[in-house]
CSV table of C-alpha atoms and ligand atoms in Angstrom, one decimal:
chain,number,residue,atom,x,y,z
X,1,UNK,CA,-0.3,-0.1,-0.1
X,2,UNK,CA,1.7,3.3,-1.1
X,3,UNK,CA,1.0,7.2,-0.2
X,4,UNK,CA,-0.4,7.9,-2.9
X,5,UNK,CA,-2.8,5.1,-2.6
X,6,UNK,CA,-4.1,6.7,1.4
X,7,UNK,CA,-4.1,9.8,-0.5
X,8,UNK,CA,-6.8,8.6,-3.2
X,9,UNK,CA,-9.5,6.9,-0.2
X,10,UNK,CA,-8.8,9.7,1.8
X,11,UNK,CA,-9.9,12.3,-0.7
X,12,UNK,CA,-13.2,9.5,-1.0
X,13,UNK,CA,-13.6,9.4,2.5
X,14,UNK,CA,-14.3,13.0,2.5
X,15,UNK,CA,-11.1,15.0,3.5
X,16,UNK,CA,-9.5,17.8,1.7
X,17,UNK,CA,-5.8,17.1,2.5
X,18,UNK,CA,-4.1,14.6,3.1
X,19,UNK,CA,-0.2,14.7,4.1
X,20,UNK,CA,2.6,12.0,5.5
X,21,UNK,CA,5.5,13.4,8.3
X,22,UNK,CA,7.6,11.1,9.2
X,23,UNK,CA,7.9,10.3,13.0
X,24,UNK,CA,10.5,12.6,14.1
X,25,UNK,CA,11.9,15.2,16.1
X,26,UNK,CA,11.2,18.3,14.7
X,27,UNK,CA,12.4,21.8,17.2
X,28,UNK,CA,9.4,23.2,16.8
X,29,UNK,CA,7.5,20.4,19.2
X,30,UNK,CA,10.0,21.5,21.3
X,31,UNK,CA,8.0,24.8,22.3
X,32,UNK,CA,5.1,23.4,24.5
X,33,UNK,CA,7.3,23.2,26.9
X,34,UNK,CA,8.5,26.8,27.4
X,35,UNK,CA,5.0,27.6,26.0
X,36,UNK,CA,3.6,25.6,30.0
X,37,UNK,CA,6.1,26.8,31.6
X,38,UNK,CA,5.5,30.8,31.0
X,39,UNK,CA,1.8,29.2,31.9
X,40,UNK,CA,0.1,30.6,29.1
X,41,UNK,CA,-2.0,27.0,29.3
X,42,UNK,CA,-4.1,28.7,32.4
X,43,UNK,CA,-7.0,26.0,33.2
X,44,UNK,CA,-5.9,23.4,30.9
X,45,UNK,CA,-3.8,20.9,32.8
X,46,UNK,CA,-4.3,18.2,30.9
X,47,UNK,CA,-1.6,19.9,28.7
X,48,UNK,CA,0.6,19.9,31.3
X,49,UNK,CA,0.0,16.2,32.5
X,50,UNK,CA,0.4,14.8,29.1
X,51,UNK,CA,3.4,16.8,27.7
X,52,UNK,CA,5.5,14.5,28.3
X,53,UNK,CA,3.4,12.2,25.5
X,54,UNK,CA,2.7,15.5,23.8
X,55,UNK,CA,6.5,15.6,23.2
X,56,UNK,CA,6.8,12.7,20.5
X,57,UNK,CA,4.6,10.4,18.7
X,58,UNK,CA,6.9,8.0,19.6
X,59,UNK,CA,6.0,8.0,23.1
X,60,UNK,CA,2.4,7.2,22.5
X,61,UNK,CA,3.0,4.4,19.7
X,62,UNK,CA,6.3,3.9,20.4
X,63,UNK,CA,6.2,1.5,16.9
X,64,UNK,CA,5.2,4.9,15.2
X,65,UNK,CA,7.4,5.8,11.5
X,66,UNK,CA,4.5,7.7,9.7
X,67,UNK,CA,2.0,10.3,10.4
X,68,UNK,CA,-0.7,10.4,7.8
X,69,UNK,CA,-2.5,14.0,8.6
X,70,UNK,CA,-5.6,14.8,7.0
X,71,UNK,CA,-7.0,17.8,6.9
X,72,UNK,CA,-11.0,19.0,6.8
X,73,UNK,CA,-12.1,22.2,5.3
X,74,UNK,CA,-15.5,23.3,7.6
X,75,UNK,CA,-15.6,26.8,5.8
X,76,UNK,CA,-19.4,27.7,5.3
X,77,UNK,CA,-20.8,30.3,2.5
X,78,UNK,CA,-21.6,32.8,5.4
X,79,UNK,CA,-19.9,36.7,6.8
X,80,UNK,CA,-17.1,36.7,8.5
X,81,UNK,CA,-17.9,38.6,11.8
X,82,UNK,CA,-14.9,40.6,11.2
X,83,UNK,CA,-17.5,41.8,8.4
X,84,UNK,CA,-20.8,42.9,10.8
X,85,UNK,CA,-21.0,46.0,12.1
X,86,UNK,CA,-24.0,44.7,14.5
X,87,UNK,CA,-23.0,44.6,17.6
X,88,UNK,CA,-26.1,43.1,18.6
X,89,UNK,CA,-25.5,39.8,16.8
X,90,UNK,CA,-24.1,36.7,18.4
X,91,UNK,CA,-20.9,35.4,17.4
X,92,UNK,CA,-20.2,32.4,17.3
X,93,UNK,CA,-17.0,30.4,16.0
X,94,UNK,CA,-17.6,28.9,12.8
X,95,UNK,CA,-15.8,25.7,13.7
X,96,UNK,CA,-18.5,25.2,16.5
X,97,UNK,CA,-21.9,25.5,13.7
X,98,UNK,CA,-22.5,22.3,12.6
X,99,UNK,CA,-22.3,18.9,13.7
X,100,UNK,CA,-19.3,18.1,16.4
X,101,UNK,CA,-16.4,17.4,14.2
X,102,UNK,CA,-14.8,14.5,16.6
X,103,UNK,CA,-17.8,11.8,16.0
X,104,UNK,CA,-17.4,12.9,12.1
X,105,UNK,CA,-14.3,13.2,11.7
X,106,UNK,CA,-13.4,9.7,13.8
X,107,UNK,CA,-15.9,8.2,12.0
X,108,UNK,CA,-14.0,8.5,8.6
X,109,UNK,CA,-10.2,7.9,10.1
X,110,UNK,CA,-11.9,4.7,11.1
X,111,UNK,CA,-12.8,4.1,7.4
X,112,UNK,CA,-9.7,4.7,5.8
X,113,UNK,CA,-8.0,3.1,8.4
X,114,UNK,CA,-10.3,-0.7,7.9
X,115,UNK,CA,-9.7,0.0,4.4
X,116,UNK,CA,-5.7,0.2,5.2
X,117,UNK,CA,-6.0,-3.0,7.3
X,118,UNK,CA,-7.7,-5.1,4.4
X,119,UNK,CA,-5.3,-3.3,1.7
X,120,UNK,CA,-2.3,-3.9,3.9
X,121,UNK,CA,-3.4,-7.7,4.5
X,122,UNK,CA,-0.9,-7.6,7.6
X,123,UNK,CA,-0.9,-6.6,11.0
X,124,UNK,CA,-0.5,-3.4,11.6
X,125,UNK,CA,-0.3,-0.2,14.6
X,126,UNK,CA,-2.2,2.2,13.9
X,127,UNK,CA,-4.0,5.1,16.3
X,128,UNK,CA,-6.2,7.3,14.8
X,129,UNK,CA,-7.0,11.2,17.0
X,130,UNK,CA,-8.8,14.1,16.4
X,131,UNK,CA,-8.5,17.3,19.0
X,132,UNK,CA,-8.6,14.0,21.2
X,133,UNK,CA,-4.8,12.9,21.4
X,134,UNK,CA,-1.6,13.8,23.4
X,135,UNK,CA,-0.2,15.0,19.9
X,136,UNK,CA,1.2,18.4,18.8
X,137,UNK,CA,-1.2,18.0,15.5
X,138,UNK,CA,-0.2,21.7,14.1
X,139,UNK,CA,2.9,20.3,13.8
X,140,UNK,CA,3.0,17.7,12.2
X,141,UNK,CA,0.6,18.8,9.4
X,142,UNK,CA,3.1,21.0,8.6
X,143,UNK,CA,5.9,18.4,8.3
X,144,UNK,CA,3.1,16.3,6.0
X,145,UNK,CA,3.0,19.4,3.8
X,146,UNK,CA,-0.5,20.2,4.9
X,147,UNK,CA,-0.2,23.9,5.6
X,148,UNK,CA,2.4,26.2,7.9
X,149,UNK,CA,1.8,27.2,10.9
X,150,UNK,CA,1.2,30.9,10.8
X,151,UNK,CA,2.1,33.8,13.0
X,152,UNK,CA,-1.6,33.3,14.3
X,153,UNK,CA,-0.8,30.1,15.3
X,154,UNK,CA,-3.3,28.3,12.8
X,155,UNK,CA,-2.3,25.9,10.0
X,156,UNK,CA,-3.1,27.7,6.3
X,157,UNK,CA,-2.6,25.9,3.4
X,158,UNK,CA,-1.9,28.1,0.3
X,159,UNK,CA,-4.9,27.2,-1.6
X,160,UNK,CA,-7.2,26.6,0.8
X,161,UNK,CA,-6.5,28.9,3.5
X,162,UNK,CA,-6.9,27.5,7.8
X,163,UNK,CA,-10.5,26.7,8.2
X,164,UNK,CA,-9.0,23.4,8.4
X,165,UNK,CA,-10.0,20.8,11.2
X,166,UNK,CA,-6.8,18.5,11.7
X,167,UNK,CA,-6.2,15.0,12.3
X,168,UNK,CA,-4.2,12.2,12.2
X,169,UNK,CA,-3.4,8.2,12.0
X,170,UNK,CA,0.0,7.3,13.7
X,171,UNK,CA,0.8,4.3,12.2
X,172,UNK,CA,3.9,2.0,12.4
X,173,UNK,CA,3.7,2.0,8.2
X,174,UNK,CA,6.9,3.2,6.4
X,175,UNK,CA,5.5,5.9,4.3
X,176,UNK,CA,6.8,8.3,2.0
X,177,UNK,CA,6.8,11.7,3.3
X,178,UNK,CA,6.0,14.5,1.8
X,179,UNK,CA,7.9,17.6,1.8
X,180,UNK,CA,6.6,19.9,4.6
X,181,UNK,CA,5.1,23.4,3.7
X,182,UNK,CA,7.2,26.5,4.1
X,183,UNK,CA,6.0,29.8,6.1
X,184,UNK,CA,4.5,32.2,4.1
X,185,UNK,CA,3.6,34.5,6.3
X,186,UNK,CA,6.0,37.1,5.3
X,187,UNK,CA,6.0,40.8,6.4
X,188,UNK,CA,2.1,40.6,7.5
X,189,UNK,CA,1.1,41.2,11.1
X,190,UNK,CA,-2.5,41.5,10.6
X,191,UNK,CA,-4.1,39.2,13.3
X,192,UNK,CA,-1.7,40.1,15.6
X,193,UNK,CA,-2.7,43.2,15.1
X,194,UNK,CA,-6.8,43.0,14.9
X,195,UNK,CA,-6.9,40.3,18.3
X,196,UNK,CA,-9.8,41.9,19.9
X,197,UNK,CA,-7.6,41.2,23.5
X,198,UNK,CA,-3.4,40.9,22.2
X,199,UNK,CA,-3.5,36.9,22.6
X,200,UNK,CA,-0.2,36.5,19.9
X,201,UNK,CA,1.9,37.8,22.3
X,202,UNK,CA,4.8,37.3,19.3
X,203,UNK,CA,4.4,35.8,15.8
X,204,UNK,CA,3.6,31.8,16.4
X,205,UNK,CA,2.8,32.3,20.3
X,206,UNK,CA,-0.4,32.4,21.7
X,207,UNK,CA,-1.4,33.1,25.3
X,208,UNK,CA,-4.1,30.9,25.9
X,209,UNK,CA,-5.5,32.7,29.5
X,210,UNK,CA,-6.2,35.9,26.8
X,211,UNK,CA,-8.0,34.1,24.2
X,212,UNK,CA,-11.2,34.6,23.9
X,213,UNK,CA,-11.7,30.7,22.8
X,214,UNK,CA,-10.4,30.0,26.0
X,215,UNK,CA,-11.9,32.4,28.0
X,216,UNK,CA,-15.9,31.3,26.4
X,217,UNK,CA,-14.9,27.6,25.9
X,218,UNK,CA,-12.4,26.1,28.3
X,219,UNK,CA,-13.1,28.2,31.4
X,220,UNK,CA,-15.8,26.5,33.7
X,221,UNK,CA,-15.8,28.9,36.2
X,222,UNK,CA,-16.4,32.8,36.2
X,223,UNK,CA,-14.8,34.7,33.4
X,224,UNK,CA,-12.1,37.0,34.8
X,225,UNK,CA,-13.4,40.6,35.5
X,226,UNK,CA,-10.7,42.7,33.7
X,227,UNK,CA,-11.4,40.3,30.1
X,228,UNK,CA,-15.6,40.4,30.0
X,229,UNK,CA,-14.7,44.1,28.3
X,230,UNK,CA,-13.4,42.6,25.9
X,231,UNK,CA,-15.3,39.6,24.9
X,232,UNK,CA,-17.9,42.3,23.0
X,233,UNK,CA,-20.3,40.0,20.9
X,234,UNK,CA,-17.9,37.4,21.3
X,235,UNK,CA,-20.7,34.6,22.5
X,236,UNK,CA,-18.7,31.6,21.9
X,237,UNK,CA,-14.8,31.5,20.4
X,238,UNK,CA,-13.5,33.9,18.1
X,239,UNK,CA,-12.6,33.9,14.4
X,240,UNK,CA,-10.7,36.6,14.4
X,241,UNK,CA,-7.4,36.6,13.9
X,242,UNK,CA,-8.1,33.7,10.9
X,243,UNK,CA,-10.9,36.1,9.9
X,244,UNK,CA,-8.2,39.1,8.9
X,245,UNK,CA,-5.9,36.5,7.1
X,246,UNK,CA,-5.1,37.5,3.0
X,247,UNK,CA,-4.9,33.2,2.9
X,248,UNK,CA,-8.5,33.1,4.4
X,249,UNK,CA,-10.1,36.1,1.1
X,250,UNK,CA,-11.2,33.8,-1.1
X,251,UNK,CA,-14.9,33.3,-0.6
X,252,UNK,CA,-16.3,29.8,0.6
X,253,UNK,CA,-17.5,27.0,-1.8
X,254,UNK,CA,-21.1,27.2,-2.4
X,255,UNK,CA,-22.5,24.9,0.6
X,256,UNK,CA,-23.7,21.4,-0.2
X,257,UNK,CA,-27.6,20.7,1.6
X,258,UNK,CA,-25.3,17.5,3.4
X,259,UNK,CA,-22.8,19.6,5.1
X,260,UNK,CA,-22.6,18.7,8.3
X,261,UNK,CA,-20.9,21.9,8.7
X,262,UNK,CA,-23.5,24.1,8.6
X,263,UNK,CA,-25.2,26.3,11.0
X,264,UNK,CA,-27.8,25.0,13.7
X,265,UNK,CA,-30.8,27.2,13.3
X,266,UNK,CA,-31.3,28.1,17.1
X,267,UNK,CA,-27.2,29.8,16.6
X,268,UNK,CA,-27.5,30.6,13.3
X,269,UNK,CA,-27.2,34.6,12.8
X,270,UNK,CA,-29.1,35.2,16.1
X,271,UNK,CA,-28.7,38.0,18.5
X,272,UNK,CA,-27.3,38.4,21.7
X,273,UNK,CA,-30.9,39.2,22.8
X,274,UNK,CA,-32.5,35.9,20.6
X,275,UNK,CA,-29.9,33.9,22.2
X,276,UNK,CA,-30.9,34.6,25.3
X,277,UNK,CA,-34.6,34.6,25.5
X,278,UNK,CA,-34.4,30.6,23.9
X,279,UNK,CA,-35.4,28.9,26.8
X,280,UNK,CA,-32.7,26.1,28.5
X,281,UNK,CA,-34.5,22.7,26.6
X,282,UNK,CA,-34.4,24.2,23.0
X,283,UNK,CA,-30.6,25.3,24.0
X,284,UNK,CA,-29.5,21.6,25.6
X,285,UNK,CA,-31.5,19.9,22.3
X,286,UNK,CA,-29.2,22.1,19.7
X,287,UNK,CA,-26.0,21.6,21.4
X,288,UNK,CA,-26.8,17.7,21.6
X,289,UNK,CA,-24.0,16.4,18.6
X,290,UNK,CA,-22.7,20.2,18.4
X,291,UNK,CA,-19.0,21.0,19.0
X,292,UNK,CA,-20.2,23.1,21.4
X,293,UNK,CA,-22.0,20.0,24.0
X,294,UNK,CA,-19.0,20.3,26.4
X,295,UNK,CA,-19.4,24.0,27.4
X,296,UNK,CA,-23.2,23.2,27.9
X,297,UNK,CA,-26.0,25.1,28.8
X,298,UNK,CA,-24.6,27.5,31.7
X,299,UNK,CA,-21.4,28.5,30.2
X,300,UNK,CA,-23.5,28.8,27.4
X,301,UNK,CA,-25.3,31.6,29.4
X,302,UNK,CA,-22.4,33.0,31.2
X,303,UNK,CA,-21.2,34.3,28.3
X,304,UNK,CA,-24.3,35.5,26.9
X,305,UNK,CA,-24.5,37.3,29.5
X,306,UNK,CA,-21.3,38.9,29.4
X,307,UNK,CA,-21.9,40.5,25.5
X,308,UNK,CA,-25.1,41.7,26.6
X,309,UNK,CA,-23.4,43.5,29.3
X,310,UNK,CA,-20.0,44.3,27.0
X,311,UNK,CA,-22.2,45.1,23.9
X,312,UNK,CA,-24.2,47.5,26.1
X,313,UNK,CA,-27.2,46.1,23.6
X,314,UNK,CA,-30.4,47.7,25.1
X,315,UNK,CA,-32.8,44.2,23.7
X,316,UNK,CA,-30.4,41.9,24.7
X,317,UNK,CA,-30.0,44.2,28.4
X,318,UNK,CA,-33.6,44.0,28.9
X,319,UNK,CA,-33.6,40.1,27.4
X,320,UNK,CA,-31.3,40.1,30.6
X,321,UNK,CA,-34.0,41.6,32.7
X,322,UNK,CA,-37.3,39.3,32.5
X,323,UNK,CA,-35.9,35.7,30.9
X,324,UNK,CA,-35.9,33.6,33.9
X,325,UNK,CA,-35.3,30.2,32.7
X,326,UNK,CA,-33.9,27.5,35.2
X,327,UNK,CA,-30.2,28.0,34.1
X,328,UNK,CA,-30.2,32.0,34.8
X,329,UNK,CA,-30.9,30.9,38.9
X,330,UNK,CA,-27.4,29.4,38.9
X,331,UNK,CA,-24.8,31.4,41.6
X,332,UNK,CA,-21.8,31.5,38.2
X,333,UNK,CA,-24.4,32.6,35.8
X,334,UNK,CA,-26.5,34.6,38.2
X,335,UNK,CA,-22.6,37.1,39.1
X,336,UNK,CA,-22.7,37.7,34.8
X,337,UNK,CA,-26.0,38.7,34.5
X,338,UNK,CA,-25.1,41.0,38.0
X,339,UNK,CA,-22.2,42.2,36.1
X,340,UNK,CA,-23.8,43.3,33.0
X,341,UNK,CA,-26.9,45.2,34.5
X,342,UNK,CA,-24.2,47.1,36.3
X,343,UNK,CA,-22.3,48.5,33.6
X,344,UNK,CA,-25.0,49.4,32.0
X,345,UNK,CA,-26.5,51.0,34.6
X,346,UNK,CA,-23.6,52.7,34.9
L,1,LIG,C1,-5.1,23.9,23.9
L,1,LIG,C2,-5.9,24.3,22.0
L,1,LIG,C3,-6.0,25.6,22.0
L,1,LIG,C4,-6.0,26.7,23.1
L,1,LIG,C5,-4.2,27.1,22.9
L,1,LIG,C6,-4.0,27.5,21.7
L,1,LIG,C7,-2.5,27.8,20.8
L,1,LIG,N1,-2.8,28.5,20.0
L,1,LIG,O1,-2.4,27.1,21.5
L,1,LIG,C8,-7.2,28.0,22.6
L,1,LIG,C9,-8.0,27.5,23.6
L,1,LIG,C10,-6.8,29.0,23.0
L,1,LIG,C11,-7.7,27.3,21.3
L,1,LIG,C12,-7.9,27.7,20.6
L,1,LIG,C13,-8.6,27.4,19.2
L,1,LIG,N2,-8.0,26.4,18.6
L,1,LIG,CO1,-7.3,25.7,19.1
L,1,LIG,N3,-6.5,23.4,19.9
L,1,LIG,C14,-5.7,23.2,20.8
L,1,LIG,C15,-5.1,22.1,21.6
L,1,LIG,C16,-6.1,20.9,22.0
L,1,LIG,C17,-3.6,21.8,22.2
L,1,LIG,C18,-2.4,22.9,20.7
L,1,LIG,C19,-1.5,23.7,21.5
L,1,LIG,O2,-0.5,21.7,21.8
L,1,LIG,N4,-1.1,24.7,21.9
L,1,LIG,C20,0.6,24.7,22.8
L,1,LIG,C21,1.2,25.4,21.7
L,1,LIG,C22,2.6,25.4,22.0
L,1,LIG,O3,1.1,25.1,20.4
L,1,LIG,P1,1.5,26.6,19.4
L,1,LIG,O4,0.3,27.4,19.9
L,1,LIG,O5,-0.5,25.2,18.8
L,1,LIG,O6,1.9,26.3,18.8
L,1,LIG,C23,3.3,26.3,18.1
L,1,LIG,C24,3.6,27.3,17.3
L,1,LIG,O7,3.9,28.1,17.6
L,1,LIG,C25,4.7,26.8,17.0
L,1,LIG,N5,5.8,27.8,16.5
L,1,LIG,C26,5.9,27.6,14.8
L,1,LIG,N6,7.4,27.9,14.5
L,1,LIG,C27,7.0,29.1,15.9
L,1,LIG,C28,8.2,30.3,15.7
L,1,LIG,C29,8.9,30.2,17.1
L,1,LIG,C30,9.6,31.3,18.1
L,1,LIG,C31,7.2,30.0,18.5
L,1,LIG,C32,7.9,30.5,20.1
L,1,LIG,C33,6.5,28.8,18.2
L,1,LIG,C34,6.5,28.1,16.5
L,1,LIG,O8,5.0,26.4,17.7
L,1,LIG,C35,4.4,25.2,18.8
L,1,LIG,C36,4.2,24.0,18.3
L,1,LIG,O9,3.0,23.0,18.8
L,1,LIG,C37,-5.2,22.0,19.7
L,1,LIG,C38,-5.5,20.1,19.4
L,1,LIG,C39,-3.7,19.1,19.6
L,1,LIG,N7,-4.0,18.7,20.0
L,1,LIG,O10,-3.1,19.9,19.0
L,1,LIG,C40,-6.3,22.4,18.7
L,1,LIG,C41,-6.3,22.9,17.7
L,1,LIG,C42,-4.8,23.8,17.1
L,1,LIG,N8,-7.2,24.2,17.8
L,1,LIG,C43,-8.0,24.6,17.0
L,1,LIG,C44,-8.7,25.5,16.3
L,1,LIG,C45,-9.6,25.4,15.1
L,1,LIG,C46,-8.6,26.8,17.6
L,1,LIG,C47,-9.4,27.5,17.3
L,1,LIG,C48,-9.4,28.5,15.7
L,1,LIG,C49,-11.2,27.3,17.8
L,1,LIG,C50,-11.8,28.7,17.7
L,1,LIG,N9,-12.0,29.4,16.7
L,1,LIG,O11,-12.5,29.4,18.7
L,1,LIG,C51,-8.8,28.8,18.2
L,1,LIG,C52,-7.7,28.9,17.4
L,1,LIG,C53,-7.0,30.1,18.4
L,1,LIG,C54,-5.7,30.3,18.1
L,1,LIG,N10,-5.2,31.7,17.5
L,1,LIG,O12,-5.1,29.8,18.3
L,1,LIG,C55,-7.4,23.7,15.6
L,1,LIG,C56,-6.0,24.5,15.0
L,1,LIG,C57,-6.9,23.8,13.2
L,1,LIG,C58,-6.1,24.4,11.8
L,1,LIG,N11,-5.8,24.7,10.6
L,1,LIG,O13,-4.5,24.9,12.8
L,1,LIG,C59,-6.7,22.2,16.6
L,1,LIG,C60,-5.7,21.7,15.4
L,1,LIG,C61,-7.6,21.1,16.4
L,1,LIG,C62,-7.9,20.3,15.6
L,1,LIG,N12,-7.9,19.4,15.4
L,1,LIG,O14,-8.2,20.9,14.5
L,1,LIG,N13,-6.9,26.0,21.3
L,2,LIG,S1,-8.4,33.5,18.6
L,2,LIG,FE1,-9.2,35.4,19.0
L,2,LIG,S2,-8.9,36.0,21.2
L,2,LIG,FE2,-7.6,34.1,20.0
L,2,LIG,S3,-6.0,34.8,19.5
L,2,LIG,FE3,-7.4,35.0,17.9
L,2,LIG,S4,-8.2,36.5,17.9
L,2,LIG,FE4,-7.4,36.6,19.5
L,3,LIG,S1,-2.6,37.0,9.3
L,3,LIG,FE1,-0.9,37.5,8.3
L,3,LIG,S2,0.7,37.2,9.3
L,3,LIG,FE2,-1.2,36.0,10.8
L,3,LIG,S3,-1.3,34.2,9.7
L,3,LIG,FE3,-2.1,35.3,8.3
L,3,LIG,S4,-0.6,35.9,7.1
L,3,LIG,FE4,0.1,35.0,8.9
């Protein structure tokens, strides 16, 4: 079984990119240690716990020789948040709009591994991950030629841009590796200049504790007061550093009607007020099997309350005063509602 055969099958299964990286020592793998020591991981303690394994895929699969890296475009034909001047809109990062990518992509990878096993006619080791394993996915993707790690730290493909989910199959097959992708950021600094919180503290370095994606998704408890106003109308995640990137300027392909990445109705183009007025049961049903499921209704409400306060939108603030759903009484959510109303009242 050859690398071109695997790539052809990956394309049939719906992957947009497929490349092979050797299971080697790459200098970028070493940056994780320093990043952790600087405290940039915040509460994401699982990163430190698994740092040793994240340093090399051979700590995960000792016999590993190749990493089959896969990229899946999740962009849909909807405007970027940076094109929308309406501060009353509830912004949700586009990766989270549709079905849970962990499930969709894991199924495609399982099908690819099953095909490889049948084709190889011999047993081999293979471990497939999509954002689920102790692997520095961007580094392997870069060495597999899928794209370069940009100054915003996202993997950017020169033809397709960076709206890509990354996943990989670590295996002990000897496959022809691809040529690593070359950095094409040049003198551009648009992502650093546009980040709402200055989280890109230097080119190629994101301090997660300041990133809106961390503050609105990863943080389980209260959002630190000093970061609340900079959240603006970002209700879940953030896309700004990718939206301003010139490599994402090309229009999205027309949406396939059966695309798993299309937004769910509850979250599609909603205002902060509309989202707040959505009953808990409806929010819960819409989060099911979506990428947003892990945050749950409680954390979503926490974020939307902050958006109401930070945006100062009158309809959103009225909604905050009027709606009384069970999760509004949760002490953590209630504290964020209180903060928003106090800010509005000056
Ligand atoms: C933790 C994590 C986060 C954290 C930290 C992000 C970060 N930049 O590190 C938070 C919660 C903030 C986050 C946010 C997002 N994430 Co995230 N996240 C991860 C996760 C689980 C681990 C990443 C990690 O190891 N970070 C630690 C640091 C050290 O890594 P890094 O920034 O990637 O750093 C590399 C570069 O800086 C590189 N480097 C290259 N050249 C140079 C030069 C110098 C001088 C230096 C110092 C470094 C350097 O070295 C590092 C090597 O690891 C991965 C999945 C995985 N297992 O890999 C997904 C992943 C990176 N996330 C992903 C996505 C989609 C997002 C968001 C876009 C979601 C959103 N819209 O809200 C944002 C993007 C924010 C951003 N600009 O990074 C995708 C990225 C796909 C892509 N095209 O790159 C991944 C790969 C998940 C997936 N399987 O698709 N994420
Ligand atoms: S996702 Fe948003 S907050 Fe995070 S680094 Fe990019 S622009 Fe900054
Ligand atoms: S915005 Fe510019 S500097 Fe940032 S990742 Fe894109 S090309 Fe690189």
